[in-house]
C-alpha atoms as a printed R data frame, in Angstrom:
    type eleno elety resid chain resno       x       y       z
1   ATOM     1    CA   UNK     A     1 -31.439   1.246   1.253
2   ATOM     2    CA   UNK     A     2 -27.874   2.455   2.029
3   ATOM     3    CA   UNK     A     3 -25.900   2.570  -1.338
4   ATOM     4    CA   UNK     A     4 -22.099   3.979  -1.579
5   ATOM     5    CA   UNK     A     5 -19.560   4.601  -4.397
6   ATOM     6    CA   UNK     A     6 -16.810   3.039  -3.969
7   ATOM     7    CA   UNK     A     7 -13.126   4.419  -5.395
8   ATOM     8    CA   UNK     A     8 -10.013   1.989  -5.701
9   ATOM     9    CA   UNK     A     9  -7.141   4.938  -5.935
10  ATOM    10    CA   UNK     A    10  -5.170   1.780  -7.773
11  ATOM    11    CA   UNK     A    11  -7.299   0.917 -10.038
12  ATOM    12    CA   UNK     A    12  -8.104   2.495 -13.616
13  ATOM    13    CA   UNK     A    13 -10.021   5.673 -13.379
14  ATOM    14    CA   UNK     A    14 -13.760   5.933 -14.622
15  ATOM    15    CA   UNK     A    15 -13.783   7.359 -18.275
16  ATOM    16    CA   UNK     A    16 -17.103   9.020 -17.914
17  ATOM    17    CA   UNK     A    17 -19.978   9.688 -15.277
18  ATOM    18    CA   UNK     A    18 -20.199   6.404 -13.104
19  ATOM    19    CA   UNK     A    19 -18.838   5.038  -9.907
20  ATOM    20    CA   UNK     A    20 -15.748   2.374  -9.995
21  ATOM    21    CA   UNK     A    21 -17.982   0.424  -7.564
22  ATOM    22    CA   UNK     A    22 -20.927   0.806  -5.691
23  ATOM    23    CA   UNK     A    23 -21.923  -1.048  -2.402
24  ATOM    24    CA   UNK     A    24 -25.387  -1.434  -1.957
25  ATOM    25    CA   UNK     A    25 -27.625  -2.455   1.462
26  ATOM    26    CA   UNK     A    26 -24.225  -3.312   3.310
27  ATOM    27    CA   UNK     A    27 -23.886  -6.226   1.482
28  ATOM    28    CA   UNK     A    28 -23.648  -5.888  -2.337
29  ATOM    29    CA   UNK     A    29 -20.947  -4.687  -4.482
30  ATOM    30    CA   UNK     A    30 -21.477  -3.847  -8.417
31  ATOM    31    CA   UNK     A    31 -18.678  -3.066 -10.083
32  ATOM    32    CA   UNK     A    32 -18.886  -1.036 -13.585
33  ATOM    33    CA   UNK     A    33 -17.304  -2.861 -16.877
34  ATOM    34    CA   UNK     A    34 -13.296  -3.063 -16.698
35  ATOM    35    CA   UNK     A    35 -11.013  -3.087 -19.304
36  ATOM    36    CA   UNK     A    36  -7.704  -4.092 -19.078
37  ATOM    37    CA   UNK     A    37  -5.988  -1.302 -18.409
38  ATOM    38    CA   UNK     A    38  -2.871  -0.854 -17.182
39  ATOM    39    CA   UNK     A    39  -3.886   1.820 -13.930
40  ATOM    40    CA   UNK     A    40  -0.578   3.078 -13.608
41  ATOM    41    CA   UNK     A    41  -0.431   4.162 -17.448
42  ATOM    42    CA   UNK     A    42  -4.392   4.150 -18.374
43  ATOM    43    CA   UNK     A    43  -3.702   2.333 -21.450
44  ATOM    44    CA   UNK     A    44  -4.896  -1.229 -22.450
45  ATOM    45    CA   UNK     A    45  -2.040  -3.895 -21.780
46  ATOM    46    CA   UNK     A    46  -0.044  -5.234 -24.262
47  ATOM    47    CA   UNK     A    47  -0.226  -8.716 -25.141
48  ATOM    48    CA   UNK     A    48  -3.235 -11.343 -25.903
49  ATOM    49    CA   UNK     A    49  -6.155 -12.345 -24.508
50  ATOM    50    CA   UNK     A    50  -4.804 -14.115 -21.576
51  ATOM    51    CA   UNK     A    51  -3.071 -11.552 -20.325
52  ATOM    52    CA   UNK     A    52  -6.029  -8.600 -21.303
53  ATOM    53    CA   UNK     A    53  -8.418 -11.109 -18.905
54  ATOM    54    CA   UNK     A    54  -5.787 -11.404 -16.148
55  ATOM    55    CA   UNK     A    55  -5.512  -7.574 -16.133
56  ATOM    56    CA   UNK     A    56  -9.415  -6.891 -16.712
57  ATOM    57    CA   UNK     A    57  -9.714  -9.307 -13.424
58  ATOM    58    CA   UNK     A    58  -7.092  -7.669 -11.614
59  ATOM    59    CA   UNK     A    59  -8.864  -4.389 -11.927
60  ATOM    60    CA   UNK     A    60 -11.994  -5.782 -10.475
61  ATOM    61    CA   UNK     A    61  -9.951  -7.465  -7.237
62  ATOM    62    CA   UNK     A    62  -8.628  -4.030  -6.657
63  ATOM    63    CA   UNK     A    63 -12.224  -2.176  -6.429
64  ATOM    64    CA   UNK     A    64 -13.606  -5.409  -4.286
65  ATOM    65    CA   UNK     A    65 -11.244  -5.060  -2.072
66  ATOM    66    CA   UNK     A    66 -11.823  -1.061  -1.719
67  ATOM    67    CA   UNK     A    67 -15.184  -2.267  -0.787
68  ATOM    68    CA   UNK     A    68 -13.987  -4.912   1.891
69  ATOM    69    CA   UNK     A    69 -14.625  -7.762  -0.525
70  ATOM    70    CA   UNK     A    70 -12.373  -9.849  -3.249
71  ATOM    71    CA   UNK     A    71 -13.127 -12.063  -6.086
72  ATOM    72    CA   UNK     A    72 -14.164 -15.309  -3.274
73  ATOM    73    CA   UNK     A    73 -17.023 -13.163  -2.633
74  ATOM    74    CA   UNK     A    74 -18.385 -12.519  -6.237
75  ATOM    75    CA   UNK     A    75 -21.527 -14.235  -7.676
76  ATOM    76    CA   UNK     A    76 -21.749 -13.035 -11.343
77  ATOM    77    CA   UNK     A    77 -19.659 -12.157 -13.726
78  ATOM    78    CA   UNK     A    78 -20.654 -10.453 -16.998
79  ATOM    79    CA   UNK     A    79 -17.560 -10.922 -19.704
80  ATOM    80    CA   UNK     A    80 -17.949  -9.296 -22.967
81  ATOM    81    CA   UNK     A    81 -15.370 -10.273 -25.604
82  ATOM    82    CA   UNK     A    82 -14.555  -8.282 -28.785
83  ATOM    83    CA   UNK     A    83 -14.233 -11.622 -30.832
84  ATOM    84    CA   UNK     A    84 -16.461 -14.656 -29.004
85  ATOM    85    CA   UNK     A    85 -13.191 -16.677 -30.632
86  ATOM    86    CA   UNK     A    86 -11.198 -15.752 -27.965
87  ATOM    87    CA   UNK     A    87 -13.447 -18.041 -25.725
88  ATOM    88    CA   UNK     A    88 -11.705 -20.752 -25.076
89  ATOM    89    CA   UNK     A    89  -8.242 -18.723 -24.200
90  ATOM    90    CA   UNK     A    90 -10.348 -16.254 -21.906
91  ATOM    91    CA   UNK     A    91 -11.621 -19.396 -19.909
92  ATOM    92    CA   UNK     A    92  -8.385 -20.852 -19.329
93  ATOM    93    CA   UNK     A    93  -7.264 -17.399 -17.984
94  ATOM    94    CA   UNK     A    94 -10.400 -16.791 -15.870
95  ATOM    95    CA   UNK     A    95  -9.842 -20.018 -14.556
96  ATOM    96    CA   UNK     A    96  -6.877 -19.060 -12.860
97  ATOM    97    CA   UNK     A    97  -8.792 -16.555 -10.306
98  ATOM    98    CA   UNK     A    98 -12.193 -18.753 -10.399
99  ATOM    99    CA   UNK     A    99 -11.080 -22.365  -9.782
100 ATOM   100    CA   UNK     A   100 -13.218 -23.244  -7.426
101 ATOM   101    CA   UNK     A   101 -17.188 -22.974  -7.347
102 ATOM   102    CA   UNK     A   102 -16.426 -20.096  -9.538
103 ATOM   103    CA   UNK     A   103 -19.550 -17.493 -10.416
104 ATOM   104    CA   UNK     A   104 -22.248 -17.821 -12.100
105 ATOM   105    CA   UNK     A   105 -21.384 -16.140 -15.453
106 ATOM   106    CA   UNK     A   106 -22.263 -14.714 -19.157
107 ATOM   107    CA   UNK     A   107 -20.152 -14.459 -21.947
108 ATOM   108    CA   UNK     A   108 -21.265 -12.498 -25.328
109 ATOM   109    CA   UNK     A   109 -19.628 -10.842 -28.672
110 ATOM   110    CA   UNK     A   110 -19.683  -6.885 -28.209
111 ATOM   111    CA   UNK     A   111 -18.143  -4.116 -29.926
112 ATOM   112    CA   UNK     A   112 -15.908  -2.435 -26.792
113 ATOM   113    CA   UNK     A   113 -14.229   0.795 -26.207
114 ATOM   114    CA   UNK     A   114 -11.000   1.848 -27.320
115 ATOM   115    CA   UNK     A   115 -10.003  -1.740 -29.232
116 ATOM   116    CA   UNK     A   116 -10.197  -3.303 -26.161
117 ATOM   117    CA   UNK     A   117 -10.441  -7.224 -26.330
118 ATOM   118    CA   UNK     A   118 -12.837  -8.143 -22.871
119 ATOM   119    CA   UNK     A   119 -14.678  -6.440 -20.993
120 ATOM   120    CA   UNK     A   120 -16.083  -7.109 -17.300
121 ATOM   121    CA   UNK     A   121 -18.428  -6.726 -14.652
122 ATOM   122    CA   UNK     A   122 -19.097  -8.331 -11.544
123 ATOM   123    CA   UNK     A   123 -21.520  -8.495  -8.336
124 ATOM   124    CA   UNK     A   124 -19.936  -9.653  -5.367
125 ATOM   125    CA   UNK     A   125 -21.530 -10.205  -1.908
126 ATOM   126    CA   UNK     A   126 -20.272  -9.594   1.499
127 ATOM   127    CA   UNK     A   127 -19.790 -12.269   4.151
128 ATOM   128    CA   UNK     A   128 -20.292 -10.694   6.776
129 ATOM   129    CA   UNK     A   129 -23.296  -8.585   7.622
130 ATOM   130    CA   UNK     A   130 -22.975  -5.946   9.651
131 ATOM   131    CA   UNK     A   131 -25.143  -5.697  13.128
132 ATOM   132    CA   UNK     A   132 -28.687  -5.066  12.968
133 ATOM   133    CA   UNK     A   133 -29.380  -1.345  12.435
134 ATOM   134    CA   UNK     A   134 -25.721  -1.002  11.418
135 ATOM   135    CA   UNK     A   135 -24.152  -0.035   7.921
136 ATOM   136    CA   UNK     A   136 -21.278  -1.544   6.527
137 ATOM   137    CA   UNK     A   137 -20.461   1.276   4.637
138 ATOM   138    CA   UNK     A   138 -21.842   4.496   7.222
């Protein structure tokens, strides 16, 4: 099975030992958990929960598309809110880059990293495969 890390330059640096992203087969991408951070600064956004989901989501566009992918192309999303309360505000926000058929998702209560408010993670799949024999990501 082919299987590649993939780095997004614009997006937030890992904060230990894993890969952004990783393509796998030529056709799957996993992305790690995101937090909204601001990849310019590194440091969580300012704000509430709408705007720490639009951020955490922005993050994952930037390593799908480093992977030849973008949120279209994702089929599960794992969100993991520091206070489940914040539900209802994270969906409307999350609806605003999943309108239609959006992923298939789960969203649970967890103690995150640095007072961070969401966290996510998603698995995206490529439309296109590549040519029999061929790699996607050689």
């Amino acid at each position: 099975m082919s299987r590649k890390a993939i780095f997004a330059a614009d997006a937030p640096a890992p904060a230990g030992p894993y890969s952004q992203a990783v393509a796998a087969a030529g056709r799957f991408v996993f992305t790690s958990g995101q937090l909204p951070l601001d990849p310019a600064t590194g440091k969580l956004v300012a704000g509430d929960i709408k705007a720490a989901v639009r951020r955490t989501l922005q993050n994952i566009r930037l390593l799908l598309r480093s992977a030849g992918a973008d949120l279209k192309d994702v089929v599960k999303v794992n969100v993991y809110l520091a206070d489940i309360a914040d539900a209802r505000a994270m969906n409307e926000a999350y609806a605003e880059f999943f309108s239609d058929e959006p992923p298939a998702r789960t969203t649970i209560a967890a103690s995150l990293p640095g007072g961070a408010m969401v966290e996510m993670d998603a698995i995206a799949v490529l439309g296109d495969q590549p040519a029999s024999g061929q790699s996607r990501f050689a």
